[in-house]
Amino acid sequence: MDHERSKALLRELQRASGTGNDRCADCGRPGPEWASYKLGILVCVNCSGIHRNLPGITRVKSLVLDFWENDLIEFMKNHGNLCAKAKYEAKVPPYYYIPHSDDCVVLREQWIRAKYEREEFVATRVCQDPCSAENREGFLWKLGQGRRQFHKRKFLLSAREGVMKYYGKESTVPKAVISVETLNAMFQEWKIGHSHGLQITYSTDGQTRNLFVYHESGKEIVDWFNAIRAARYHYLRTAFPNVPEHEHKEAFKGRWFSLDSQERNLMYFKNPLDEFARGQIFIGRRDEGYEVRPELPKGIRLKKRKPSIILVTPGREFVFLCDNDEKQKEWIEALDGVISQN
């Protein structure tokens, strides 16, 4: 088969309905130009580079630049992205972060290795997911207080106790005990100066704190990242067992909020486990026109009474509903505390 004819057939495969081939099988980027002819999937150029590092598992060709033999094209016809997804993503845990095309390399690489090299999510796998274990213990390199040097420190994450602890050098007493309730993590390679850099955020005494850590092993740092998400997921399912997965049908939509009092930002997320906020609201000072009140604006009616909050800013008023009176009181005190800061 000549080169132009094979290119045309491969283009047809890319556009074929019901295959999922119009997007990268690993990161979802539209218009993949490469393919793994051992796995039968189409991938983007960035993910193809990761596949090249797994020659025993996968081998890639360009849909446009490379010559394709007839038997390889037939193999691709009989497979496809959705077929591979059904096999290699059959048992992805609900807390496991599935990376997108704009995520950092270590997340995408470990996702690809977890799927095809370690086959962590195939239906026949029976061993326990390392991220879902009740306890995770190990060493991470943590940035010191002077922000000049990283120190090797022991970390312990307990989903059962709902805490993360870390220890000082040769110490048996934890330097900090962090509640999973306010714990979050995101990769920040540029901020930390390492390709495996992870920023761990939590709240204590009304203040937002950050830990900057990394590990030499990409698998280890991604496992820690997903272990934090697993602990958060366990906490949320325990603390809010009756919260539905879908959004409310009223004009109000369920969002998860996080208040960074140091930066004076109220951030909101579509899902509690999202790595990045959907948006944020800057909280200024009282003398600049900011105010918080425990009420609903006039004209708004609810089918069922819920505690409410109005956040007044110079540009507009934001209205929030709380689960109960206690949560309303906590949020009003927290927001008012930021507004009262100089």
mmCIF file of N, CA, C and O in Angstrom, residues 210-264:
data_model
loop_
_atom_site.group_PDB
_atom_site.id
_atom_site.type_symbol
_atom_site.label_atom_id
_atom_site.label_comp_id
_atom_site.label_asym_id
_atom_site.label_seq_id
_atom_site.Cartn_x
_atom_site.Cartn_y
_atom_site.Cartn_z
ATOM 1 N N ASN A 210 1.361 26.630 53.512
ATOM 2 C CA ASN A 210 1.829 25.845 52.378
ATOM 3 C C ASN A 210 3.085 25.071 52.739
ATOM 4 O O ASN A 210 3.976 25.599 53.427
ATOM 5 N N LEU A 211 3.166 23.844 52.289
ATOM 6 C CA LEU A 211 4.383 23.046 52.352
ATOM 7 C C LEU A 211 4.816 22.780 50.919
ATOM 8 O O LEU A 211 3.995 22.425 50.069
ATOM 9 N N PHE A 212 6.105 22.951 50.643
ATOM 10 C CA PHE A 212 6.633 22.706 49.309
ATOM 11 C C PHE A 212 7.562 21.500 49.374
ATOM 12 O O PHE A 212 8.566 21.531 50.085
ATOM 13 N N VAL A 213 7.197 20.447 48.647
ATOM 14 C CA VAL A 213 7.937 19.186 48.751
ATOM 15 C C VAL A 213 8.201 18.621 47.357
ATOM 16 O O VAL A 213 7.588 19.025 46.366
ATOM 17 N N TYR A 214 9.121 17.642 47.304
ATOM 18 C CA TYR A 214 9.324 16.874 46.071
ATOM 19 C C TYR A 214 9.922 15.522 46.435
ATOM 20 O O TYR A 214 10.338 15.287 47.576
ATOM 21 N N HIS A 215 9.953 14.626 45.474
ATOM 22 C CA HIS A 215 10.620 13.340 45.626
ATOM 23 C C HIS A 215 11.307 13.031 44.306
ATOM 24 O O HIS A 215 10.817 13.392 43.238
ATOM 25 N N GLU A 216 12.441 12.362 44.384
ATOM 26 C CA GLU A 216 13.190 12.046 43.161
ATOM 27 C C GLU A 216 12.402 11.138 42.229
ATOM 28 O O GLU A 216 12.518 11.217 41.004
ATOM 29 N N SER A 217 11.569 10.270 42.807
ATOM 30 C CA SER A 217 10.788 9.313 42.024
ATOM 31 C C SER A 217 9.470 9.931 41.590
ATOM 32 O O SER A 217 8.680 10.402 42.425
ATOM 33 N N GLY A 218 9.213 9.914 40.287
ATOM 34 C CA GLY A 218 7.944 10.424 39.795
ATOM 35 C C GLY A 218 6.766 9.605 40.308
ATOM 36 O O GLY A 218 5.723 10.158 40.655
ATOM 37 N N LYS A 219 6.930 8.292 40.359
ATOM 38 C CA LYS A 219 5.856 7.442 40.861
ATOM 39 C C LYS A 219 5.543 7.753 42.322
ATOM 40 O O LYS A 219 4.381 7.836 42.724
ATOM 41 N N GLU A 220 6.576 7.949 43.136
ATOM 42 C CA GLU A 220 6.383 8.193 44.563
ATOM 43 C C GLU A 220 5.628 9.501 44.805
ATOM 44 O O GLU A 220 4.691 9.543 45.613
ATOM 45 N N ILE A 221 5.999 10.570 44.103
ATOM 46 C CA ILE A 221 5.350 11.852 44.362
ATOM 47 C C ILE A 221 3.904 11.850 43.849
ATOM 48 O O ILE A 221 3.007 12.413 44.480
ATOM 49 N N VAL A 222 3.643 11.171 42.730
ATOM 50 C CA VAL A 222 2.271 11.076 42.229
ATOM 51 C C VAL A 222 1.436 10.180 43.143
ATOM 52 O O VAL A 222 0.251 10.449 43.369
ATOM 53 N N ASP A 223 2.048 9.136 43.693
ATOM 54 C CA ASP A 223 1.330 8.296 44.660
ATOM 55 C C ASP A 223 0.954 9.098 45.906
ATOM 56 O O ASP A 223 -0.144 8.935 46.457
ATOM 57 N N TRP A 224 1.842 9.976 46.368
ATOM 58 C CA TRP A 224 1.523 10.841 47.508
ATOM 59 C C TRP A 224 0.375 11.790 47.149
ATOM 60 O O TRP A 224 -0.547 12.000 47.941
ATOM 61 N N PHE A 225 0.450 12.354 45.974
ATOM 62 C CA PHE A 225 -0.593 13.265 45.498
ATOM 63 C C PHE A 225 -1.958 12.577 45.494
ATOM 64 O O PHE A 225 -2.952 13.107 46.018
ATOM 65 N N ASN A 226 -2.019 11.372 44.940
ATOM 66 C CA ASN A 226 -3.285 10.648 44.888
ATOM 67 C C ASN A 226 -3.682 10.074 46.242
ATOM 68 O O ASN A 226 -4.879 9.899 46.517
ATOM 69 N N ALA A 227 -2.705 9.806 47.109
ATOM 70 C CA ALA A 227 -3.030 9.355 48.466
ATOM 71 C C ALA A 227 -3.715 10.476 49.245
ATOM 72 O O ALA A 227 -4.655 10.224 50.022
ATOM 73 N N ILE A 228 -3.271 11.719 49.054
ATOM 74 C CA ILE A 228 -3.934 12.867 49.688
ATOM 75 C C ILE A 228 -5.350 12.990 49.158
ATOM 76 O O ILE A 228 -6.301 13.222 49.913
ATOM 77 N N ARG A 229 -5.531 12.813 47.861
ATOM 78 C CA ARG A 229 -6.864 12.853 47.274
ATOM 79 C C ARG A 229 -7.734 11.714 47.810
ATOM 80 O O ARG A 229 -8.935 11.901 48.052
ATOM 81 N N ALA A 230 -7.142 10.531 48.009
ATOM 82 C CA ALA A 230 -7.889 9.393 48.551
ATOM 83 C C ALA A 230 -8.342 9.675 49.980
ATOM 84 O O ALA A 230 -9.484 9.367 50.357
ATOM 85 N N ALA A 231 -7.457 10.270 50.782
ATOM 86 C CA ALA A 231 -7.813 10.614 52.159
ATOM 87 C C ALA A 231 -8.911 11.670 52.185
ATOM 88 O O ALA A 231 -9.837 11.605 52.997
ATOM 89 N N ARG A 232 -8.804 12.650 51.282
ATOM 90 C CA ARG A 232 -9.844 13.674 51.178
ATOM 91 C C ARG A 232 -11.175 13.048 50.771
ATOM 92 O O ARG A 232 -12.235 13.383 51.298
ATOM 93 N N TYR A 233 -11.124 12.144 49.819
ATOM 94 C CA TYR A 233 -12.334 11.476 49.342
ATOM 95 C C TYR A 233 -12.976 10.686 50.484
ATOM 96 O O TYR A 233 -14.195 10.736 50.684
ATOM 97 N N HIS A 234 -12.163 9.967 51.255
ATOM 98 C CA HIS A 234 -12.663 9.198 52.401
ATOM 99 C C HIS A 234 -13.332 10.138 53.412
ATOM 100 O O HIS A 234 -14.423 9.838 53.929
ATOM 101 N N TYR A 235 -12.688 11.262 53.681
ATOM 102 C CA TYR A 235 -13.254 12.238 54.623
ATOM 103 C C TYR A 235 -14.594 12.773 54.127
ATOM 104 O O TYR A 235 -15.573 12.840 54.881
ATOM 105 N N LEU A 236 -14.661 13.158 52.851
ATOM 106 C CA LEU A 236 -15.879 13.754 52.306
ATOM 107 C C LEU A 236 -17.037 12.762 52.296
ATOM 108 O O LEU A 236 -18.171 13.119 52.612
ATOM 109 N N ARG A 237 -16.744 11.506 51.946
ATOM 110 C CA ARG A 237 -17.809 10.506 51.915
ATOM 111 C C ARG A 237 -18.294 10.176 53.326
ATOM 112 O O ARG A 237 -19.435 9.777 53.519
ATOM 113 N N THR A 238 -17.405 10.342 54.313
ATOM 114 C CA THR A 238 -17.776 10.074 55.701
ATOM 115 C C THR A 238 -18.512 11.266 56.305
ATOM 116 O O THR A 238 -19.535 11.113 56.983
ATOM 117 N N ALA A 239 -17.992 12.464 56.045
ATOM 118 C CA ALA A 239 -18.574 13.670 56.642
ATOM 119 C C ALA A 239 -19.889 14.074 55.972
ATOM 120 O O ALA A 239 -20.770 14.636 56.615
ATOM 121 N N PHE A 240 -20.015 13.806 54.671
ATOM 122 C CA PHE A 240 -21.217 14.204 53.929
ATOM 123 C C PHE A 240 -21.779 13.013 53.163
ATOM 124 O O PHE A 240 -21.782 13.003 51.927
ATOM 125 N N PRO A 241 -22.260 11.994 53.872
ATOM 126 C CA PRO A 241 -22.705 10.766 53.199
ATOM 127 C C PRO A 241 -23.928 10.944 52.313
ATOM 128 O O PRO A 241 -24.144 10.154 51.399
ATOM 129 N N ASN A 242 -24.718 11.977 52.583
ATOM 130 C CA ASN A 242 -25.963 12.149 51.831
ATOM 131 C C ASN A 242 -25.880 13.208 50.750
ATOM 132 O O ASN A 242 -26.882 13.528 50.112
ATOM 133 N N VAL A 243 -24.689 13.765 50.542
ATOM 134 C CA VAL A 243 -24.550 14.796 49.511
ATOM 135 C C VAL A 243 -24.607 14.140 48.132
ATOM 136 O O VAL A 243 -23.829 13.240 47.840
ATOM 137 N N PRO A 244 -25.548 14.542 47.274
ATOM 138 C CA PRO A 244 -25.650 13.932 45.947
ATOM 139 C C PRO A 244 -24.490 14.345 45.061
ATOM 140 O O PRO A 244 -23.884 15.402 45.246
ATOM 141 N N GLU A 245 -24.196 13.504 44.075
ATOM 142 C CA GLU A 245 -23.089 13.798 43.162
ATOM 143 C C GLU A 245 -23.451 14.917 42.184
ATOM 144 O O GLU A 245 -22.600 15.656 41.733
ATOM 145 N N HIS A 246 -24.743 15.004 41.843
ATOM 146 C CA HIS A 246 -25.164 16.020 40.858
ATOM 147 C C HIS A 246 -25.399 17.363 41.539
ATOM 148 O O HIS A 246 -25.523 17.449 42.746
ATOM 149 N N GLU A 247 -25.486 18.401 40.758
ATOM 150 C CA GLU A 247 -25.717 19.741 41.281
ATOM 151 C C GLU A 247 -27.185 19.933 41.630
ATOM 152 O O GLU A 247 -28.060 19.232 41.125
ATOM 153 N N HIS A 248 -27.457 20.903 42.514
ATOM 154 C CA HIS A 248 -28.831 21.188 42.883
ATOM 155 C C HIS A 248 -29.596 21.723 41.674
ATOM 156 O O HIS A 248 -29.036 22.362 40.793
ATOM 157 N N LYS A 249 -30.903 21.483 41.655
ATOM 158 C CA LYS A 249 -31.723 21.888 40.515
ATOM 159 C C LYS A 249 -32.213 23.316 40.639
ATOM 160 O O LYS A 249 -32.820 23.850 39.715
ATOM 161 N N GLU A 250 -32.002 23.943 41.783
ATOM 162 C CA GLU A 250 -32.396 25.337 41.919
ATOM 163 C C GLU A 250 -31.358 26.208 41.224
ATOM 164 O O GLU A 250 -30.386 25.728 40.661
ATOM 165 N N ALA A 251 -31.582 27.542 41.295
ATOM 166 C CA ALA A 251 -30.648 28.461 40.651
ATOM 167 C C ALA A 251 -29.275 28.403 41.299
ATOM 168 O O ALA A 251 -28.278 28.787 40.701
ATOM 169 N N PHE A 252 -29.211 27.929 42.539
ATOM 170 C CA PHE A 252 -27.940 27.801 43.225
ATOM 171 C C PHE A 252 -27.270 26.492 42.828
ATOM 172 O O PHE A 252 -27.931 25.464 42.694
ATOM 173 N N LYS A 253 -25.973 26.529 42.624
ATOM 174 C CA LYS A 253 -25.212 25.334 42.266
ATOM 175 C C LYS A 253 -24.214 25.012 43.371
ATOM 176 O O LYS A 253 -23.623 25.909 43.962
ATOM 177 N N GLY A 254 -24.045 23.723 43.611
ATOM 178 C CA GLY A 254 -23.118 23.297 44.654
ATOM 179 C C GLY A 254 -21.674 23.553 44.257
ATOM 180 O O GLY A 254 -21.237 23.123 43.188
ATOM 181 N N ARG A 255 -20.938 24.251 45.087
ATOM 182 C CA ARG A 255 -19.518 24.520 44.851
ATOM 183 C C ARG A 255 -18.770 24.326 46.162
ATOM 184 O O ARG A 255 -19.299 24.546 47.250
ATOM 185 N N TRP A 256 -17.508 23.919 46.037
ATOM 186 C CA TRP A 256 -16.646 23.746 47.206
ATOM 187 C C TRP A 256 -15.752 24.974 47.326
ATOM 188 O O TRP A 256 -15.072 25.351 46.376
ATOM 189 N N PHE A 257 -15.763 25.616 48.518
ATOM 190 C CA PHE A 257 -15.043 26.870 48.698
ATOM 191 C C PHE A 257 -13.834 26.688 49.607
ATOM 192 O O PHE A 257 -13.847 25.868 50.539
ATOM 193 N N SER A 258 -12.800 27.461 49.311
ATOM 194 C CA SER A 258 -11.587 27.485 50.129
ATOM 195 C C SER A 258 -11.158 28.939 50.298
ATOM 196 O O SER A 258 -11.032 29.676 49.312
ATOM 197 N N LEU A 259 -10.957 29.366 51.544
ATOM 198 C CA LEU A 259 -10.595 30.762 51.840
ATOM 199 C C LEU A 259 -9.116 30.850 52.158
ATOM 200 O O LEU A 259 -8.630 30.219 53.095
ATOM 201 N N ASP A 260 -8.390 31.617 51.349
ATOM 202 C CA ASP A 260 -6.974 31.895 51.594
ATOM 203 C C ASP A 260 -6.903 33.275 52.248
ATOM 204 O O ASP A 260 -6.949 34.300 51.571
ATOM 205 N N SER A 261 -6.811 33.290 53.572
ATOM 206 C CA SER A 261 -6.864 34.558 54.298
ATOM 207 C C SER A 261 -5.623 35.408 54.075
ATOM 208 O O SER A 261 -5.676 36.634 54.146
ATOM 209 N N GLN A 262 -4.485 34.765 53.801
ATOM 210 C CA GLN A 262 -3.252 35.528 53.572
ATOM 211 C C GLN A 262 -3.309 36.306 52.263
ATOM 212 O O GLN A 262 -2.922 37.463 52.195
ATOM 213 N N GLU A 263 -3.813 35.641 51.216
ATOM 214 C CA GLU A 263 -3.907 36.299 49.905
ATOM 215 C C GLU A 263 -5.242 37.013 49.720
ATOM 216 O O GLU A 263 -5.482 37.631 48.688
ATOM 217 N N ARG A 264 -6.142 36.863 50.724
ATOM 218 C CA ARG A 264 -7.462 37.508 50.704
ATOM 219 C C ARG A 264 -8.286 37.034 49.509
ATOM 220 O O ARG A 264 -8.999 37.819 48.867
#
